[in-house]
Coordinates of C-alpha atoms in Angstrom, one line a residue:
M1 CA 112.9 101.5 98.5
K2 CA 111.0 99.7 95.8
E3 CA 108.5 96.9 95.5
I4 CA 109.9 93.6 94.2
D5 CA 108.6 90.2 93.2
I6 CA 108.5 88.0 96.2
F7 CA 110.1 85.2 94.1
S8 CA 113.2 87.4 93.7
L9 CA 114.0 87.0 97.4
K10 CA 117.4 85.2 97.3
G11 CA 117.8 82.0 99.3
F12 CA 114.1 81.1 99.4
R13 CA 111.6 79.0 97.4
I14 CA 107.9 79.4 97.8
G15 CA 105.3 76.7 96.9
H16 CA 101.6 75.9 97.4
A17 CA 99.2 73.0 97.2
D18 CA 95.5 73.0 97.7
D19 CA 92.3 71.1 97.4
K20 CA 89.7 73.5 95.9
T21 CA 86.8 71.1 96.5
A22 CA 87.6 70.7 100.2
A23 CA 88.5 74.4 100.5
T24 CA 91.9 74.0 102.2
G25 CA 95.6 74.1 101.4
C26 CA 99.2 74.5 102.3
S27 CA 102.0 77.0 101.6
V28 CA 105.7 76.5 102.2
V29 CA 108.8 78.5 102.3
L30 CA 112.0 76.5 101.7
C31 CA 115.5 77.6 102.6
E32 CA 117.7 74.7 101.7
R33 CA 120.9 76.3 103.0
G34 CA 119.3 77.1 106.3
A35 CA 118.0 80.3 107.8
V36 CA 118.0 81.8 111.2
G37 CA 114.4 81.6 112.5
G38 CA 112.2 83.4 114.9
V39 CA 108.5 83.4 115.8
D40 CA 106.0 85.4 117.7
V41 CA 102.5 84.0 118.6
R42 CA 100.0 86.7 119.7
G43 CA 96.6 85.1 119.3
G44 CA 94.9 83.1 122.0
A45 CA 94.1 80.0 120.0
P46 CA 97.3 79.0 118.1
G47 CA 98.1 75.7 116.4
T48 CA 101.8 75.5 115.8
R49 CA 104.7 73.1 115.4
E50 CA 108.4 73.5 116.5
T51 CA 108.0 77.0 117.8
D52 CA 109.9 76.2 121.1
L53 CA 112.9 75.3 118.9
L54 CA 113.0 78.9 117.8
R55 CA 113.5 80.3 121.3
P56 CA 117.0 81.9 121.5
E57 CA 118.3 79.7 124.3
N58 CA 117.6 76.5 122.4
L59 CA 120.2 74.6 120.4
V60 CA 119.3 74.5 116.7
E61 CA 120.3 77.7 114.8
S62 CA 119.0 76.9 111.3
V63 CA 115.5 76.4 109.9
H64 CA 115.1 74.6 106.6
A65 CA 111.4 75.4 105.9
V66 CA 108.3 77.0 107.3
F67 CA 104.8 75.8 106.4
L68 CA 101.4 77.5 106.7
A69 CA 98.3 75.3 106.4
G70 CA 94.6 75.1 106.8
G71 CA 92.8 72.2 108.5
S72 CA 93.1 73.3 112.1
A73 CA 95.4 71.0 114.2
Y74 CA 95.0 68.3 111.6
G75 CA 96.9 70.5 109.1
L76 CA 100.0 70.2 111.1
A77 CA 100.5 66.8 109.4
A78 CA 101.6 68.8 106.3
G79 CA 104.9 69.4 108.1
S80 CA 105.7 65.7 107.8
G81 CA 105.5 66.0 104.0
V82 CA 107.8 68.9 104.0
M83 CA 110.3 66.9 106.1
A84 CA 110.0 63.9 103.8
F85 CA 110.8 66.2 100.8
L86 CA 113.8 67.8 102.4
E87 CA 115.1 64.4 103.6
E88 CA 115.1 63.2 100.1
K89 CA 117.3 66.2 99.2
D90 CA 119.7 65.4 102.1
I91 CA 118.7 68.8 103.8
G92 CA 118.6 69.1 107.6
F93 CA 120.3 69.3 110.9
D94 CA 123.2 66.8 110.9
T95 CA 122.8 64.5 113.9
G96 CA 125.6 62.2 113.0
V97 CA 123.3 59.4 112.0
G98 CA 121.2 61.4 109.6
K99 CA 120.0 64.8 108.7
V100 CA 116.8 66.0 110.4
P101 CA 115.0 68.8 108.5
I102 CA 113.9 71.6 110.9
V103 CA 110.4 72.6 109.9
P104 CA 108.3 74.9 112.0
G105 CA 104.8 75.7 111.0
A106 CA 101.3 77.0 111.9
I107 CA 97.7 76.3 110.9
L108 CA 94.5 78.2 110.6
F109 CA 90.9 77.0 111.0
D110 CA 89.0 76.5 107.8
L111 CA 87.1 73.3 108.5
H112 CA 83.7 75.0 108.4
V113 CA 84.2 76.2 104.8
G114 CA 84.5 73.1 102.6
D115 CA 84.8 69.4 103.4
H116 CA 85.9 69.2 107.0
S117 CA 87.0 65.6 106.6
S118 CA 89.7 66.5 104.0
R119 CA 92.6 68.4 105.5
P120 CA 96.2 69.2 104.5
D121 CA 98.3 66.1 105.1
L122 CA 101.8 64.6 104.4
Q123 CA 101.0 64.4 100.7
M124 CA 99.9 68.0 100.4
G125 CA 103.0 69.2 102.2
Y126 CA 105.1 67.2 99.9
E127 CA 103.3 68.6 96.8
A128 CA 103.7 72.2 98.0
C129 CA 107.5 71.6 98.2
K130 CA 107.5 70.2 94.6
H131 CA 105.6 73.2 93.5
A132 CA 108.4 75.4 95.0
Y133 CA 110.8 73.9 92.5
Q134 CA 108.7 74.6 89.5
T135 CA 108.6 77.8 87.5
Q136 CA 105.5 79.7 88.4
G137 CA 104.0 83.2 89.0
I138 CA 102.8 84.6 92.2
R139 CA 99.7 82.7 93.6
E140 CA 97.5 84.8 95.9
G141 CA 93.9 84.9 97.0
N142 CA 92.2 81.5 96.9
A143 CA 95.5 79.5 96.9
G144 CA 97.6 77.5 99.3
A145 CA 96.9 78.1 102.9
G146 CA 94.5 80.9 101.9
T147 CA 92.2 78.6 100.0
G148 CA 89.5 78.4 102.7
A149 CA 90.3 81.6 104.5
S150 CA 87.6 84.1 105.5
I151 CA 87.2 87.2 107.5
G152 CA 84.5 89.0 109.7
K153 CA 82.8 86.0 111.2
I154 CA 81.2 87.5 114.3
L155 CA 77.7 86.9 112.9
G156 CA 78.5 83.6 111.3
S157 CA 79.6 82.5 107.8
D158 CA 76.5 84.0 106.2
H159 CA 77.8 87.5 106.9
A160 CA 81.5 86.7 106.4
M161 CA 83.6 87.6 103.4
K162 CA 86.2 85.5 101.5
S163 CA 89.8 86.2 102.1
G164 CA 93.0 84.5 101.1
L165 CA 96.7 84.4 100.7
G166 CA 98.7 87.6 100.2
S167 CA 102.4 88.4 99.6
Y168 CA 104.5 91.5 99.3
A169 CA 108.2 92.3 99.1
L170 CA 110.5 95.3 99.2
Q171 CA 114.1 96.1 98.6
A172 CA 115.9 99.0 100.3
A173 CA 119.6 99.3 99.2
D174 CA 120.9 95.7 99.4
V175 CA 118.2 94.6 102.0
Q176 CA 115.4 92.4 100.7
I177 CA 112.4 91.6 102.8
G178 CA 109.0 90.0 102.0
A179 CA 106.0 88.5 103.7
M180 CA 103.5 85.8 102.9
V181 CA 100.3 85.8 105.0
A182 CA 97.1 83.7 105.1
V183 CA 94.4 86.1 106.2
N184 CA 91.7 84.4 108.2
S185 CA 90.9 86.9 111.0
F186 CA 87.9 87.0 113.3
G187 CA 87.9 90.7 112.8
D188 CA 87.5 93.1 109.8
I189 CA 90.1 94.4 107.5
V190 CA 90.8 98.2 107.5
S191 CA 92.9 100.4 105.3
P192 CA 96.2 101.2 107.1
Q193 CA 96.2 104.6 105.4
D194 CA 92.8 106.0 106.7
G195 CA 91.4 103.3 108.9
K196 CA 88.3 102.8 106.8
L197 CA 86.7 99.4 106.6
M198 CA 87.7 97.4 103.4
A199 CA 86.1 94.0 104.1
G200 CA 84.7 91.9 106.8
V201 CA 81.3 91.3 108.4
Y202 CA 78.5 92.8 106.3
D203 CA 74.8 93.2 105.8
K204 CA 73.9 91.1 102.8
E205 CA 70.8 93.0 101.8
C206 CA 72.1 96.5 102.1
L207 CA 75.7 95.6 101.1
T208 CA 77.0 97.6 104.0
L209 CA 80.1 96.8 106.0
L210 CA 79.4 96.4 109.6
S211 CA 81.9 96.7 112.4
T212 CA 83.0 93.7 114.4
E213 CA 84.2 96.0 117.2
N214 CA 80.8 97.7 117.4
I215 CA 79.0 94.4 117.4
L216 CA 81.2 93.2 120.3
L217 CA 80.2 96.3 122.3
E218 CA 76.6 95.8 121.5
Q219 CA 76.8 92.1 122.7
I220 CA 78.4 93.2 126.0
M221 CA 75.6 95.6 126.6
S222 CA 72.9 93.1 125.7
G223 CA 74.4 90.3 127.8
K224 CA 75.0 88.0 124.8
A225 CA 77.9 85.5 125.0
D226 CA 78.4 84.1 121.5
R227 CA 81.1 81.6 120.8
F228 CA 83.4 82.1 117.8
S229 CA 85.5 79.8 115.7
G230 CA 87.1 79.6 112.3
N231 CA 89.9 82.1 112.6
T232 CA 93.7 82.7 112.8
S233 CA 96.0 84.6 110.5
I234 CA 99.5 83.2 110.0
G235 CA 102.5 84.4 108.1
V236 CA 106.2 84.2 107.4
I237 CA 108.7 87.0 106.7
M238 CA 111.8 86.3 104.6
T239 CA 114.9 88.6 104.5
N240 CA 118.5 88.6 103.7
A241 CA 119.2 91.0 106.6
K242 CA 121.6 89.5 109.2
L243 CA 119.7 88.5 112.4
S244 CA 120.5 86.4 115.4
K245 CA 117.8 84.2 116.8
S246 CA 117.0 86.8 119.5
Q247 CA 116.7 89.5 116.9
A248 CA 114.6 87.3 114.6
N249 CA 112.1 86.8 117.4
K250 CA 112.0 90.5 118.1
I251 CA 111.4 91.3 114.4
A252 CA 108.6 88.8 114.5
A253 CA 107.0 90.6 117.4
I254 CA 107.4 94.0 115.7
A255 CA 105.9 92.6 112.5
H256 CA 102.6 91.9 114.3
D257 CA 102.1 95.7 114.0
G258 CA 101.1 94.9 110.4
F259 CA 98.2 92.8 111.7
A260 CA 97.2 95.4 114.2
R261 CA 97.1 98.1 111.5
T262 CA 94.9 96.1 109.2
M263 CA 92.7 93.8 111.4
R264 CA 90.1 95.1 113.8
P265 CA 90.2 93.6 116.3
S266 CA 93.4 91.6 116.0
H267 CA 95.1 89.0 118.3
T268 CA 91.8 88.0 119.9
L269 CA 91.3 84.9 122.1
V270 CA 89.7 83.1 119.1
D271 CA 92.6 83.9 116.7
G272 CA 95.9 82.1 116.8
D273 CA 97.9 84.8 115.0
T274 CA 101.4 83.7 114.4
I275 CA 104.3 85.2 112.4
F276 CA 107.6 83.5 111.6
V277 CA 110.8 85.3 110.5
L278 CA 113.5 83.7 108.4
S279 CA 116.9 85.3 107.8
T280 CA 119.7 84.2 105.4
G281 CA 122.1 86.6 107.1
E282 CA 123.7 88.1 104.1
V283 CA 123.4 91.8 104.6
E284 CA 124.2 94.0 107.7
A285 CA 121.3 96.3 108.4
D286 CA 119.9 98.5 111.1
L287 CA 117.4 96.5 113.2
N288 CA 115.0 99.4 113.7
T289 CA 114.7 99.7 109.9
I290 CA 114.2 96.0 109.5
G291 CA 111.4 96.0 112.1
M292 CA 109.7 98.9 110.3
L293 CA 110.0 97.1 107.0
A294 CA 108.7 93.8 108.5
A295 CA 105.6 95.5 109.7
K296 CA 105.1 97.2 106.4
V297 CA 105.4 94.0 104.2
V298 CA 103.0 92.2 106.6
E299 CA 100.5 95.1 106.3
R300 CA 100.6 95.0 102.6
A301 CA 100.5 91.2 102.4
V302 CA 97.3 91.3 104.5
I303 CA 95.7 93.8 102.1
R304 CA 96.6 91.7 99.1
G305 CA 95.3 88.6 100.7
V306 CA 91.9 90.3 100.9
T307 CA 91.8 92.1 97.6
K308 CA 93.0 89.1 95.6
A309 CA 90.5 86.7 97.1
E310 CA 87.6 85.7 94.8
T311 CA 84.1 84.9 95.7
A312 CA 83.9 81.2 96.6
Y313 CA 82.2 78.7 99.0
G314 CA 79.2 81.0 99.4
M315 CA 81.3 83.9 100.6
M316 CA 81.7 87.1 98.6
G317 CA 85.1 88.4 97.7
H318 CA 86.3 92.0 98.2
Q319 CA 86.2 92.9 94.5
E320 CA 82.7 91.6 93.9
F321 CA 81.4 93.2 97.1
W322 CA 82.5 96.7 96.0
L323 CA 81.3 96.1 92.4
R324 CA 77.9 95.1 93.6
R325 CA 77.8 98.0 96.0
K326 CA 78.6 100.5 93.3
K327 CA 75.9 99.1 91.0
Q328 CA 73.4 99.2 93.9
H329 CA 74.1 102.9 94.5
E330 CA 74.1 104.0 90.8

């Protein structure tokens, strides 16, 4: 097993568009030849498009793109731009009177970070698709759907940290699998190796990471009932492993282990955590192994989404936090 560049995944194109001033963006995965799709929604506040289509009992077998976007429910409009781009390329489900691109997607809440009146729209979705056809390196951190992402918001944005978009891919024998995740969790991020806090809610004066789980317990004991917003982590897994729709949905469910290993707490009622799976079906592989690898690439993509994020919009990034903390204790 070895780490590979996510752009080396065969059968997929990845693109991004964002508005740095408004602090929002969109990321797309295109699969022009079609891919078997699955999805699993675990959070209690999701914003999604075309997820019912991915249920095993429903008609359409192939997905042509998946998009991830900021902008809360407004950001679902980016899907129309993805459809417009694919329609121009004559890609979609043949209805006999035209081809209809099948484009599921999910959004996260970032309206509180930048200009809430500017959200991902048809044009941004279209631009992300154009970017997918250009030669480019990996974009992570403050890019695409991760542009306005943040983590650890239980005490409000003043104590939250900047997060972003992360990606990670592996190859084992002939099997390729990768994940792209926009990390925007209500909870903190912990190391999957030792469970130690890496980023999240923190004390600005002492530069000490606090614990969202401990704060939740303290609020229960004190009778407080705060309302939370501005969350949801969303991602897409890409693989060449052969999967049916039922199997793709199951792999999406297993892949949420990657969220559970890195986010504390995860899948809360104020998160809309959603993971898609796309399969080009080229390689026969053991499903238990694919499930294990899916959780692993999600786990690593989450960590990269946090460590690659830079300080922005009044929120400190992971690298600056630990650099300042080191200097403070020297």
